[in-house]
Coordinates of C-alpha atoms in Angstrom, one line a residue:
X1 CA 16.3 34.4 -14.3
X2 CA 18.8 36.4 -13.8
X3 CA 19.7 37.5 -9.8
X4 CA 22.9 40.2 -10.0
X5 CA 24.0 41.5 -6.6
X6 CA 26.0 43.8 -5.4
X7 CA 27.0 45.7 -2.3
X8 CA 27.0 49.2 -2.0
X9 CA 26.8 51.4 1.6
X10 CA 25.0 54.2 0.1
X11 CA 21.2 53.8 0.8
X12 CA 20.9 56.1 -2.9
X13 CA 23.1 54.1 -5.4
X14 CA 21.2 52.2 -8.5
X15 CA 23.2 49.4 -10.4
X16 CA 22.0 50.6 -13.6
X17 CA 22.9 51.3 -17.2
X18 CA 21.0 54.4 -17.3
X19 CA 20.1 57.0 -14.2
X20 CA 16.4 57.4 -15.9
X21 CA 15.7 53.7 -16.4
X22 CA 17.0 53.1 -13.1
X23 CA 14.7 55.1 -11.5
X24 CA 11.8 54.1 -13.3
X25 CA 12.5 50.7 -12.2
X26 CA 13.8 51.6 -8.7
X27 CA 10.0 53.5 -8.2
X28 CA 7.9 51.0 -10.0
X29 CA 9.7 46.8 -8.3
X30 CA 11.9 47.2 -6.0
X31 CA 8.4 46.8 -3.5
X32 CA 7.3 44.1 -4.6
X33 CA 11.1 41.8 -5.5
X34 CA 11.6 43.6 -1.4
X35 CA 8.5 42.1 0.2
X36 CA 9.8 39.0 -0.9
X37 CA 12.9 39.0 1.3
X38 CA 11.0 40.8 3.7
X39 CA 10.9 38.9 7.3
X40 CA 7.8 40.4 7.5
X41 CA 6.5 37.8 6.1
X42 CA 7.3 34.6 8.4
X43 CA 4.1 36.7 10.5
X44 CA 2.1 35.9 8.2
X45 CA 2.3 31.8 8.5
X46 CA 0.2 31.5 11.7
X47 CA -2.8 33.2 10.0
X48 CA -2.4 31.1 7.4
X49 CA -2.5 28.4 9.4
X50 CA -5.4 29.2 11.8
X51 CA -7.4 30.1 8.4
X52 CA -7.0 26.8 7.1
X53 CA -8.0 25.2 10.4
X54 CA -11.0 27.2 10.2
X55 CA -11.9 26.5 6.1
X56 CA -11.5 23.0 7.4
X57 CA -14.2 23.3 10.0
X58 CA -16.7 25.2 7.4
X59 CA -16.1 23.1 5.0
X60 CA -17.2 20.0 7.2
X61 CA -20.1 21.7 8.7
X62 CA -21.4 22.2 5.0
X63 CA -21.1 18.5 3.6
X64 CA -24.7 17.9 5.1
X65 CA -26.3 20.9 2.6
X66 CA -27.8 19.8 -0.3
X67 CA -25.3 21.5 -2.2
X68 CA -22.6 19.5 -1.3
X69 CA -24.2 15.7 -0.7
X70 CA -26.1 13.5 -3.3
X71 CA -28.6 11.4 -3.4
X72 CA -27.7 7.2 -2.9
X73 CA -27.8 5.6 -6.2
X74 CA -27.1 1.7 -7.1
X75 CA -24.1 1.8 -9.8
X76 CA -23.9 -2.2 -10.1
X77 CA -27.2 -2.6 -12.3
X78 CA -26.8 -6.4 -11.2
X79 CA -27.6 -6.3 -8.1
X80 CA -31.5 -5.3 -9.1
X81 CA -32.4 -4.9 -5.9
X82 CA -36.1 -5.6 -5.2
X83 CA -37.0 -7.1 -8.2
X84 CA -37.8 -10.7 -7.3
X85 CA -40.9 -11.9 -6.0
X86 CA -39.8 -13.6 -2.1
X87 CA -41.7 -16.4 -0.9
X88 CA -40.5 -16.4 2.6
X89 CA -43.2 -16.7 4.7
X90 CA -46.3 -18.7 5.6
X91 CA -45.8 -22.3 6.6
X92 CA -42.1 -21.0 7.1
X93 CA -43.6 -19.5 10.3
X94 CA -44.3 -22.2 11.6
X95 CA -40.4 -23.5 11.7
X96 CA -39.1 -20.0 12.8
X97 CA -41.1 -20.7 15.6
X98 CA -40.0 -24.2 16.6
X99 CA -36.2 -22.9 16.4
X100 CA -37.2 -20.1 17.8
X101 CA -38.1 -22.3 21.1
X102 CA -35.4 -24.3 20.9
X103 CA -32.9 -21.6 21.2
X104 CA -34.8 -20.4 23.7
X105 CA -34.0 -23.9 25.7
X106 CA -30.6 -24.0 24.8
X107 CA -30.1 -19.9 26.7
X108 CA -27.6 -21.2 29.7
X109 CA -26.2 -24.6 28.1
X110 CA -22.7 -25.3 27.8
X111 CA -21.7 -24.1 24.9
X112 CA -20.6 -28.2 23.6
X113 CA -24.6 -28.7 23.4
X114 CA -25.3 -25.3 21.8
X115 CA -23.0 -26.5 19.2
X116 CA -24.1 -29.6 18.7
X117 CA -28.1 -29.0 18.9
X118 CA -27.3 -26.5 16.3
X119 CA -25.4 -28.7 14.4
X120 CA -28.1 -31.4 14.3
X121 CA -30.4 -28.2 13.3
X122 CA -28.5 -28.1 10.0
X123 CA -27.9 -31.5 9.1
X124 CA -31.7 -31.8 9.1
X125 CA -31.6 -29.8 6.9
X126 CA -29.3 -31.4 4.1
X127 CA -25.9 -29.3 4.8
X128 CA -22.4 -30.4 5.8
X129 CA -21.8 -29.0 9.8
X130 CA -18.0 -27.5 10.6
X131 CA -16.8 -26.4 14.4
X132 CA -14.3 -24.4 15.1
X133 CA -12.7 -23.5 18.3
X134 CA -10.8 -20.3 19.5
X135 CA -10.0 -18.8 22.7
X136 CA -7.9 -15.3 22.5
X137 CA -5.9 -13.7 25.6
X138 CA -6.0 -9.9 25.8
X139 CA -6.1 -7.8 28.9
X140 CA -5.7 -10.9 31.1
X141 CA -8.7 -11.8 29.8
X142 CA -9.9 -14.8 27.8
X143 CA -12.2 -14.7 24.8
X144 CA -13.0 -18.4 23.7
X145 CA -15.6 -20.3 22.1
X146 CA -16.8 -22.3 19.2
X147 CA -18.2 -21.3 16.0
X148 CA -20.3 -23.5 14.4
X149 CA -21.2 -23.5 10.1
X150 CA -22.6 -25.1 7.5
X151 CA -22.4 -24.6 3.7
X152 CA -25.0 -24.9 0.6
X153 CA -23.1 -25.6 -2.2
X154 CA -24.9 -23.7 -5.3
X155 CA -26.8 -26.2 -7.5
X156 CA -25.4 -23.4 -10.6
X157 CA -22.3 -22.4 -9.1
X158 CA -18.7 -24.0 -9.1
X159 CA -17.0 -23.7 -5.6
X160 CA -15.8 -20.5 -6.7
X161 CA -17.7 -18.0 -4.5
X162 CA -20.0 -17.5 -2.1
X163 CA -22.0 -16.1 0.5
X164 CA -22.1 -15.5 4.7
X165 CA -25.4 -15.4 6.7
X166 CA -24.6 -14.7 10.1
X167 CA -25.7 -14.4 13.7
X168 CA -23.9 -14.6 16.7
X169 CA -25.3 -16.5 19.7
X170 CA -24.8 -12.8 21.5
X171 CA -24.8 -9.8 19.9
X172 CA -22.6 -6.9 20.4
X173 CA -25.4 -5.7 24.1
X174 CA -24.7 -9.4 25.1
X175 CA -28.2 -10.2 24.3
X176 CA -29.6 -13.4 23.5
X177 CA -29.9 -13.4 19.9
X178 CA -33.1 -15.1 20.3
X179 CA -34.7 -14.4 16.7
X180 CA -31.4 -13.7 14.5
X181 CA -30.6 -17.5 15.2
X182 CA -33.9 -18.9 14.4
X183 CA -34.5 -17.4 11.3
X184 CA -30.7 -18.0 9.9
X185 CA -31.6 -21.4 10.5
X186 CA -34.8 -20.9 9.3
X187 CA -33.4 -19.4 6.3
X188 CA -30.3 -22.5 5.9
X189 CA -34.0 -25.1 5.3
X190 CA -35.5 -22.7 3.3
X191 CA -32.5 -21.4 1.0
X192 CA -31.3 -25.0 0.3
X193 CA -34.9 -26.5 -1.4
X194 CA -33.8 -23.6 -4.4
X195 CA -32.1 -24.7 -7.1
X196 CA -30.9 -21.1 -8.6
X197 CA -28.2 -20.6 -6.3
X198 CA -24.7 -19.2 -8.4
X199 CA -22.7 -19.2 -5.6
X200 CA -22.9 -21.1 -2.2
X201 CA -24.2 -19.8 1.2
X202 CA -22.3 -20.3 4.6
X203 CA -24.7 -20.1 7.6
X204 CA -22.4 -19.0 10.3
X205 CA -23.2 -18.9 14.1
X206 CA -20.8 -17.9 16.7
X207 CA -20.7 -17.7 20.2
X208 CA -20.5 -14.0 20.4
X209 CA -19.9 -11.3 18.1
X210 CA -16.6 -10.0 18.0
X211 CA -14.2 -12.9 18.5
X212 CA -16.1 -15.3 16.8
X213 CA -16.6 -13.4 13.6
X214 CA -12.9 -12.8 13.6
X215 CA -11.7 -15.9 14.1
X216 CA -14.0 -17.6 11.6
X217 CA -12.9 -15.0 8.8
X218 CA -9.3 -15.5 10.0
X219 CA -9.0 -19.2 10.1
X220 CA -11.4 -18.5 6.4
X221 CA -8.4 -16.8 5.2
X222 CA -5.4 -19.0 6.8
X223 CA -4.3 -16.0 8.9
X224 CA -4.5 -17.0 12.0
X225 CA -2.1 -18.2 15.0
X226 CA -3.1 -21.6 15.4
X227 CA -2.5 -21.2 19.0
X228 CA -5.5 -19.3 19.8
X229 CA -8.1 -20.3 16.1
X230 CA -8.5 -23.5 15.5
X231 CA -8.3 -24.4 11.1
X232 CA -11.2 -24.5 9.5
X233 CA -12.4 -27.9 8.2
X234 CA -15.1 -27.1 6.0
X235 CA -14.3 -23.9 3.2
X236 CA -16.2 -22.8 -0.1
X237 CA -14.4 -20.5 -2.3
X238 CA -13.8 -16.4 -1.9
X239 CA -16.5 -14.5 -0.2
X240 CA -18.2 -11.8 -2.2
X241 CA -20.2 -10.3 0.6
X242 CA -21.5 -10.6 3.9
X243 CA -25.0 -10.3 5.9
X244 CA -25.2 -10.3 9.8
X245 CA -29.1 -11.3 11.4
X246 CA -29.0 -9.5 14.3
X247 CA -32.7 -9.8 16.2
X248 CA -32.9 -10.5 20.1
X249 CA -36.2 -8.9 20.3
X250 CA -39.2 -11.4 21.7
X251 CA -42.1 -9.1 19.5
X252 CA -42.8 -6.9 16.3
X253 CA -40.2 -4.6 15.0
X254 CA -40.7 -1.4 13.8
X255 CA -37.5 -0.3 12.1
X256 CA -34.3 -2.0 10.3
X257 CA -30.7 -0.5 11.9
X258 CA -27.9 -0.8 9.7
X259 CA -24.8 -0.9 10.6
X260 CA -21.6 -0.6 8.1
X261 CA -18.4 1.0 9.6
X262 CA -15.4 -1.6 9.6
X263 CA -12.3 -1.8 11.6
X264 CA -9.6 0.6 10.9
X265 CA -12.4 3.3 9.3
X266 CA -13.1 0.5 6.5
X267 CA -16.6 0.6 4.8
X268 CA -18.1 -1.9 2.4
X269 CA -18.8 -0.5 -1.0
X270 CA -21.7 1.5 -1.1
X271 CA -23.8 -0.6 -3.4
X272 CA -24.1 -3.2 -0.7
X273 CA -25.4 -0.5 1.4
X274 CA -28.0 1.2 -0.8
X275 CA -29.3 -2.4 -2.0
X276 CA -30.4 -3.0 1.5
X277 CA -31.6 0.3 1.8
X278 CA -33.8 -0.5 -1.2
X279 CA -35.4 -3.3 -0.5
X280 CA -36.0 -2.5 3.2
X281 CA -37.3 0.7 2.7
X282 CA -38.9 0.3 -1.8
X283 CA -39.8 -3.5 -1.7
X284 CA -40.8 -5.0 2.0
X285 CA -41.7 -1.3 4.0
X286 CA -39.8 -1.3 5.8
X287 CA -38.5 1.4 8.1
X288 CA -34.0 2.4 7.9
X289 CA -31.9 4.1 10.3
X290 CA -28.6 4.5 11.4
X291 CA -25.9 5.9 13.6
X292 CA -28.3 4.9 16.0
X293 CA -31.0 7.6 14.8
X294 CA -33.7 6.4 15.3
X295 CA -36.3 9.6 14.2
X296 CA -35.1 11.5 11.8
X297 CA -36.9 14.1 9.7
X298 CA -33.8 14.7 7.4
X299 CA -33.4 18.5 8.8
X300 CA -29.4 19.7 8.7
X301 CA -29.1 19.1 12.2
X302 CA -30.0 15.6 12.2
X303 CA -27.8 15.0 9.4
X304 CA -24.8 16.6 10.8
X305 CA -25.3 14.6 13.7
X306 CA -25.5 11.3 12.0
X307 CA -22.1 12.0 9.6
X308 CA -20.2 14.1 13.4
X309 CA -21.4 10.0 14.9
X310 CA -20.4 8.4 11.5
X311 CA -17.3 9.8 12.1
X312 CA -16.6 9.1 15.9
X313 CA -17.4 5.6 15.0
X314 CA -14.9 5.2 11.7
X315 CA -12.0 7.3 13.7
X316 CA -12.3 4.8 16.9
X317 CA -12.0 2.0 13.9
X318 CA -12.9 -0.7 16.6
X319 CA -15.7 -3.7 15.4
X320 CA -19.2 -2.5 15.9
X321 CA -21.3 -5.8 14.6
X322 CA -20.0 -9.3 13.6
X323 CA -19.7 -7.2 9.7
X324 CA -16.5 -5.3 10.9
X325 CA -14.4 -8.7 11.4
X326 CA -14.9 -9.5 6.7
X327 CA -14.2 -5.9 5.8
X328 CA -10.5 -5.6 6.1
X329 CA -10.5 -8.9 3.6
X330 CA -12.2 -6.7 1.4
X331 CA -15.9 -9.1 2.1
X332 CA -18.4 -5.7 1.9
X333 CA -20.5 -6.9 4.8
X334 CA -23.6 -4.9 7.0
X335 CA -25.6 -5.4 9.7
X336 CA -29.2 -5.9 9.8
X337 CA -30.8 -5.1 13.4
X338 CA -34.8 -5.1 14.1
X339 CA -35.0 -2.2 16.4
X340 CA -38.7 -0.5 17.8
X341 CA -41.9 -1.6 18.6
X342 CA -44.0 -1.9 15.3
X343 CA -46.0 -4.8 13.3
X344 CA -43.1 -6.0 11.2
X345 CA -42.6 -9.1 11.9
X346 CA -39.9 -12.0 11.4
X347 CA -40.6 -13.0 8.5
X348 CA -40.7 -9.4 6.9
X349 CA -37.1 -9.4 7.9
X350 CA -37.0 -13.0 6.8
X351 CA -38.1 -11.2 3.1
X352 CA -35.2 -8.9 3.2
X353 CA -32.9 -11.1 3.5
X354 CA -34.0 -13.8 0.8
X355 CA -34.0 -10.5 -1.5
X356 CA -30.7 -9.1 -0.5
X357 CA -29.0 -12.3 -0.9
X358 CA -30.9 -13.2 -4.8
X359 CA -29.2 -9.4 -6.1
X360 CA -26.0 -10.8 -4.6
X361 CA -26.6 -14.0 -6.2
X362 CA -26.6 -11.7 -9.0
X363 CA -23.2 -10.3 -9.2
X364 CA -21.1 -11.5 -12.4
X365 CA -17.7 -10.2 -9.8
X366 CA -16.7 -8.3 -7.1
X367 CA -18.7 -4.7 -5.7
X368 CA -16.7 -2.4 -7.3
X369 CA -18.2 0.4 -8.8
X370 CA -19.8 2.4 -6.5
X371 CA -17.5 4.0 -3.0
X372 CA -15.4 2.8 -0.7
X373 CA -14.8 5.9 1.3
X374 CA -17.9 8.2 2.3
X375 CA -19.7 9.7 4.9
X376 CA -23.3 8.7 5.2
X377 CA -26.3 11.5 6.7
X378 CA -29.6 10.1 6.2
X379 CA -29.9 6.1 4.9
X380 CA -30.7 8.2 1.2
X381 CA -27.9 10.6 1.5
X382 CA -24.1 10.4 0.9
X383 CA -21.0 12.4 0.6
X384 CA -17.9 10.9 -1.5
X385 CA -14.5 11.1 -0.6
X386 CA -13.3 14.1 -3.7
X387 CA -16.5 16.6 -1.7
X388 CA -15.0 15.9 2.2
X389 CA -11.6 15.1 2.0
X390 CA -10.4 18.9 1.5
X391 CA -11.4 19.5 5.6
X392 CA -9.1 16.9 6.3
X393 CA -6.2 18.0 3.9
X394 CA -6.7 21.8 4.5
X395 CA -6.1 21.0 8.5
X396 CA -3.3 19.0 7.7
X397 CA -1.5 21.5 5.8
X398 CA -1.6 23.8 8.4
X399 CA 1.2 21.7 10.2
X400 CA 3.0 22.0 6.8
X401 CA 2.5 25.8 6.6
X402 CA 4.4 26.0 10.2
X403 CA 6.6 23.7 9.6
X404 CA 7.7 25.7 5.9
X405 CA 7.7 28.9 7.9
X406 CA 10.4 27.6 10.9
X407 CA 12.8 25.8 8.3
X408 CA 13.2 29.9 6.3
X409 CA 13.5 30.8 9.8
X410 CA 15.9 28.9 11.0
X411 CA 18.7 29.8 8.2
X412 CA 18.0 33.3 8.9
X413 CA 20.9 35.3 11.2
X414 CA 19.8 36.0 14.5
X415 CA 19.0 40.2 13.7
X416 CA 21.7 42.8 13.5
X417 CA 21.9 45.4 16.0
X418 CA 20.9 48.3 14.5
X419 CA 21.3 51.8 16.1
X420 CA 23.5 53.7 17.7
X421 CA 27.5 52.9 17.6
X422 CA 29.3 55.5 19.7
X423 CA 32.5 55.9 18.5
X424 CA 33.2 58.5 21.6
X425 CA 31.4 59.4 24.5
X426 CA 29.9 62.9 23.3
X427 CA 30.1 61.9 19.7
X428 CA 27.2 59.7 18.6
X429 CA 26.9 58.4 15.1
X430 CA 23.5 56.7 13.8
X431 CA 25.3 53.5 11.4
X432 CA 23.1 52.7 8.2
X433 CA 22.8 48.9 7.1
X434 CA 25.1 48.0 4.9
X435 CA 22.9 47.6 1.3
X436 CA 23.0 45.3 -1.7
X437 CA 21.5 45.7 -5.1
X438 CA 19.4 43.1 -6.1
X439 CA 18.5 42.0 -9.9
X440 CA 15.6 39.7 -9.8
X441 CA 12.6 38.7 -12.8
X442 CA 13.2 42.0 -14.3
X443 CA 13.3 44.1 -11.2
X444 CA 15.5 45.5 -8.7
X445 CA 15.4 46.6 -5.5
X446 CA 18.0 47.1 -2.0
X447 CA 17.7 44.8 0.2
X448 CA 19.6 45.2 3.8
X449 CA 22.6 42.4 3.4
X450 CA 21.9 40.9 6.8
X451 CA 18.4 39.6 5.4
X452 CA 20.3 37.7 2.2
X453 CA 22.1 36.0 4.6
X454 CA 21.7 32.7 5.0
X455 CA 23.5 30.8 7.7
X456 CA 24.4 27.1 7.8
X457 CA 21.3 24.6 9.6
X458 CA 22.6 22.3 12.3
X459 CA 20.4 19.3 11.8
X460 CA 22.0 16.0 13.5
X461 CA 20.4 17.5 17.1
X462 CA 17.2 18.0 15.8
X463 CA 16.5 14.7 13.9
X464 CA 18.1 12.6 16.5
X465 CA 15.4 14.1 19.3
X466 CA 12.5 13.9 16.8
X467 CA 12.8 10.3 15.9
X468 CA 14.2 9.3 19.8
X469 CA 10.0 10.8 20.7
X470 CA 8.4 9.1 18.0
X471 CA 9.8 4.9 18.9
X472 CA 9.1 6.5 22.5
X473 CA 5.5 6.0 21.9
X474 CA 6.1 2.5 21.3
X475 CA 6.8 2.1 25.3
X476 CA 2.8 3.6 25.9
X477 CA 1.2 1.9 22.9
X478 CA 2.8 -1.6 24.3
X479 CA 1.9 -0.9 28.5
X480 CA -1.7 -0.3 27.2
X481 CA -2.3 -3.0 25.0
X482 CA -0.8 -5.6 27.6
X483 CA -2.0 -4.1 31.2
X484 CA -4.7 -6.6 32.5
X485 CA -8.1 -5.4 32.1
X486 CA -8.2 -4.4 36.7
X487 CA -5.0 -1.9 36.3
X488 CA -6.0 -0.4 32.8
X489 CA -7.8 2.7 34.9
X490 CA -4.6 3.2 37.1
X491 CA -2.3 2.7 34.4
X492 CA -4.0 5.7 32.8
X493 CA -4.3 7.7 35.9
X494 CA -0.2 7.3 36.5
X495 CA 0.2 7.6 32.9
X496 CA -1.7 10.5 32.9
X497 CA 0.7 12.6 36.4
X498 CA 3.7 11.1 35.1
X499 CA 2.8 13.1 31.6
X500 CA 2.9 16.5 33.4
X501 CA 6.8 15.8 34.9
X502 CA 7.8 14.2 31.3
X503 CA 8.4 17.6 29.0
X504 CA 10.6 18.8 32.2
X505 CA 12.3 14.9 32.6
X506 CA 13.3 15.2 28.7
X507 CA 14.4 19.1 29.1
X508 CA 16.7 18.7 32.0
X509 CA 19.2 15.9 30.6
X510 CA 19.0 17.8 26.6
X511 CA 19.8 21.3 28.9
X512 CA 22.7 19.8 30.4
X513 CA 24.1 17.8 27.7
X514 CA 23.1 19.1 24.6
X515 CA 21.5 22.6 25.5
X516 CA 19.9 23.4 21.6
X517 CA 20.7 27.2 19.9
X518 CA 17.8 28.8 19.1
X519 CA 18.2 27.4 15.6
X520 CA 18.1 23.8 16.6
X521 CA 14.6 24.4 18.7
X522 CA 13.5 26.4 15.5
X523 CA 14.6 22.8 13.7
X524 CA 13.5 20.8 16.4
X525 CA 9.8 22.5 16.1
X526 CA 9.9 22.2 12.2
X527 CA 10.2 18.2 11.8
X528 CA 8.2 18.0 14.7
X529 CA 5.2 19.5 12.9
X530 CA 6.6 18.7 9.6
X531 CA 6.2 14.7 10.3
X532 CA 2.8 15.6 11.8
X533 CA 1.0 17.1 9.0
X534 CA 2.5 14.2 6.5
X535 CA 1.3 11.7 8.7
X536 CA -2.2 13.4 8.9
X537 CA -2.5 13.9 5.1
X538 CA -1.7 10.9 4.4
X539 CA -4.0 9.1 7.1
X540 CA -6.5 11.0 5.7
X541 CA -7.2 9.0 2.5
X542 CA -7.5 6.2 3.7
X543 CA -9.5 6.9 7.5
X544 CA -10.2 10.6 7.1
X545 CA -12.7 10.5 10.3
X546 CA -9.6 9.6 12.4
X547 CA -7.0 12.1 10.7
X548 CA -9.5 14.9 11.3
X549 CA -10.7 14.8 14.3
X550 CA -6.5 14.2 15.9
X551 CA -5.6 17.0 13.3
X552 CA -8.3 19.0 15.5
X553 CA -7.3 18.0 18.6
X554 CA -3.2 18.8 17.9
X555 CA -3.7 22.5 16.1
X556 CA -2.9 23.9 18.9
X557 CA 0.8 22.9 18.4
X558 CA 0.8 25.5 15.5
X559 CA 0.5 28.3 18.5
X560 CA 1.8 26.5 21.4
X561 CA 5.3 25.5 22.0
X562 CA 7.2 27.5 18.9
X563 CA 10.0 28.9 19.5
X564 CA 9.9 33.0 19.1
X565 CA 11.6 34.1 15.9
X566 CA 14.0 36.1 18.1
X567 CA 17.2 34.3 19.7
X568 CA 16.3 34.5 23.8
X569 CA 16.9 37.7 25.7
X570 CA 15.6 39.6 22.4
X571 CA 11.6 39.4 22.0
X572 CA 9.7 41.8 21.6
X573 CA 6.2 40.6 23.1
X574 CA 3.8 42.5 25.6
X575 CA 4.0 39.3 27.6
X576 CA 6.6 38.3 29.4
X577 CA 8.7 35.2 27.8
X578 CA 7.9 33.5 32.0
X579 CA 4.1 33.9 31.9
X580 CA 3.9 32.9 28.0
X581 CA 5.6 29.5 29.1
X582 CA 3.0 29.5 32.1
X583 CA 0.1 29.7 29.4
X584 CA 1.4 27.8 27.1
X585 CA 2.6 24.8 29.6
X586 CA -1.3 24.9 30.3
X587 CA -2.6 24.9 27.4
X588 CA -0.9 22.2 26.2
X589 CA -1.6 20.0 28.8
X590 CA -5.1 20.3 28.9
X591 CA -5.0 19.0 25.4
X592 CA -2.5 16.2 26.2
X593 CA -4.0 12.9 24.4
X594 CA -4.5 11.4 28.3
X595 CA -6.4 14.3 29.5
X596 CA -8.7 14.7 26.1
X597 CA -9.1 10.2 25.9
X598 CA -10.1 11.3 29.8
X599 CA -12.8 13.9 28.9
X600 CA -14.4 12.2 26.1
X601 CA -15.0 9.5 28.1
X602 CA -16.9 11.9 30.5
X603 CA -18.4 13.5 27.7
X604 CA -19.6 10.2 26.6
X605 CA -20.8 8.4 30.1
X606 CA -18.3 5.4 29.4
X607 CA -15.9 4.5 31.6
X608 CA -12.2 4.8 30.7
X609 CA -11.5 1.1 31.4
X610 CA -13.9 0.1 29.1
X611 CA -12.4 2.0 26.9
X612 CA -9.0 1.0 26.9
X613 CA -10.3 -2.2 26.9
X614 CA -11.9 -2.3 24.0
X615 CA -8.9 -0.4 22.4
X616 CA -6.1 -3.6 23.5
X617 CA -8.5 -6.6 22.7
X618 CA -9.1 -4.4 19.0
X619 CA -4.9 -4.5 18.9
X620 CA -4.2 -8.1 20.3
X621 CA -7.3 -9.9 17.7
X622 CA -8.8 -7.3 15.2
X623 CA -5.1 -5.7 14.0
X624 CA -7.2 -1.9 15.2
X625 CA -4.3 0.5 14.6
X626 CA -5.8 4.2 16.0
X627 CA -3.1 3.7 19.0
X628 CA -0.7 3.6 16.9
X629 CA -1.8 7.2 15.4
X630 CA -2.8 8.1 19.2
X631 CA 1.1 7.0 20.8
X632 CA 3.5 7.1 17.4
X633 CA 1.9 10.1 16.0
X634 CA 0.1 13.2 17.6
X635 CA 1.7 12.2 21.5
X636 CA 5.3 12.8 20.4
X637 CA 4.7 15.9 18.8
X638 CA 2.2 17.4 21.8
X639 CA 5.8 16.2 23.7
X640 CA 7.7 18.0 21.2
X641 CA 5.2 21.6 21.7
X642 CA 5.5 20.7 25.7
X643 CA 9.4 20.3 26.0
X644 CA 10.1 23.7 24.0
X645 CA 8.0 25.5 26.5
X646 CA 9.5 23.6 29.6
X647 CA 11.4 26.1 32.2
X648 CA 14.2 24.0 32.2
X649 CA 14.4 24.6 28.6

């Protein structure tokens, strides 16, 4: 590619070998070349960004349609779901009733009494029994208890692999899991009589549904803190899967609700979910629901609602059940919860667990053939990552488009004042802009020399300022993860009011000691949007739902707080700059992270204290990093936008 430039003050001058060829080139080619260097192109990026956001949202809403979603299927042939005859039932009903009576009798007793009695039941079945104590401290509260578990060594195995059957003494709703615990005790006695197991089976009873499973699985993988969690005296092989039983009902149930969301939006292998659905609905004739959609007629609206509920749960990243603690360790796990009032009894649920364990027992290797990234919109319909990922990427790329536009804009000099040049009061002459002949890719064009000029970019202040704001996000991250429960709501209220004044408080010393030039303001916004787009695009491959939600909530930053293309005092807009600043400030504060948090809590009917408490618990116990994205990615980007429209700046 050749580029030849010649300076000329005559707009009719053409640089060519022959006049006729030059005239032909001047007619046909210059338009394209001049358009590529036309400063009016910088007005297109906001529209391109808006198109990306709109297309991304529309893309998401198309996913529930049959053309974009697929029927679920089993990828691992070794699972053979529902291909075995289950024998759990008959006399086991009496054993279950006896254990259920003992569980009720233990309600309200001390933890030592509960663990002692359960341990005796396991020992009576001929199993090895061990205990584990734990106590976490978070938000001024202590989460302590004792896990008790037993191991059934596989008659046909070598103790290199194991499957876990879990029941929490109290479920996620803080209800006594009477039928669930009794069912695990009954299945332990029942499984002991079979000699077909090729994998060890671990029966785990935790004192509650969040800290207990987390303490046990951390200790199993030697990733625990000895100050808060005791080591496990008994271990088996690598965990291949975990099934959690949750049945607090004292009557027959209608259907099984399958919970599959893990911490930080991680999901179990889709084959495990499909196997459970195939066994429950196909072999046992039990209805299956998910995401608290108790009645699902497979309409577009219900598919969309199920998908959005799943996205919110994955985006929050919190533990949705005891199974969530296993998934970060690449242990596929789900929770089976009995819901409704129907004609299915505990024996039917036990047969589902038996058949599911028989399928997992067939595995020769870890589940890997099916999807780990998916969106479920019905028990038998899903969307894979290749179909839904572009929607989050389109939302993320809108920030990159604006960042590139601001970078190009920052390298251009201020507009030259072309107009009247006064030689005397009685003599005026309109000056013509100095033109330059440009030859490129076989085309020739006359372009104002001013449009080709590039000025040096002053990068030090913008880079240091952006890095400083991102590190400033550590402050609210630390505060909200270490504040006591009683002060969480008041702390957020105080932070929200301080957040209103923070852009001005930061702008005052900046304007006084290192006032940024117009170019530096463009670069500050450029780097902010560039980092935001980069973080969200990367996050979309790990937690699509969180990336999409954060991208959508921060999308106003692409249009608000962007410095004008002209230096201050030369803007050509319909609204005065002062009015634009006021409107921009109002809009940005409406979309600030603290205000969004209050709005979401009000809409969902959940207290702010409960949300912050669960976030602090997840940070200190489960390794939740949703707060990092909020305070170290989203909030600094918002702060940059609010600071650039501050009256002080």
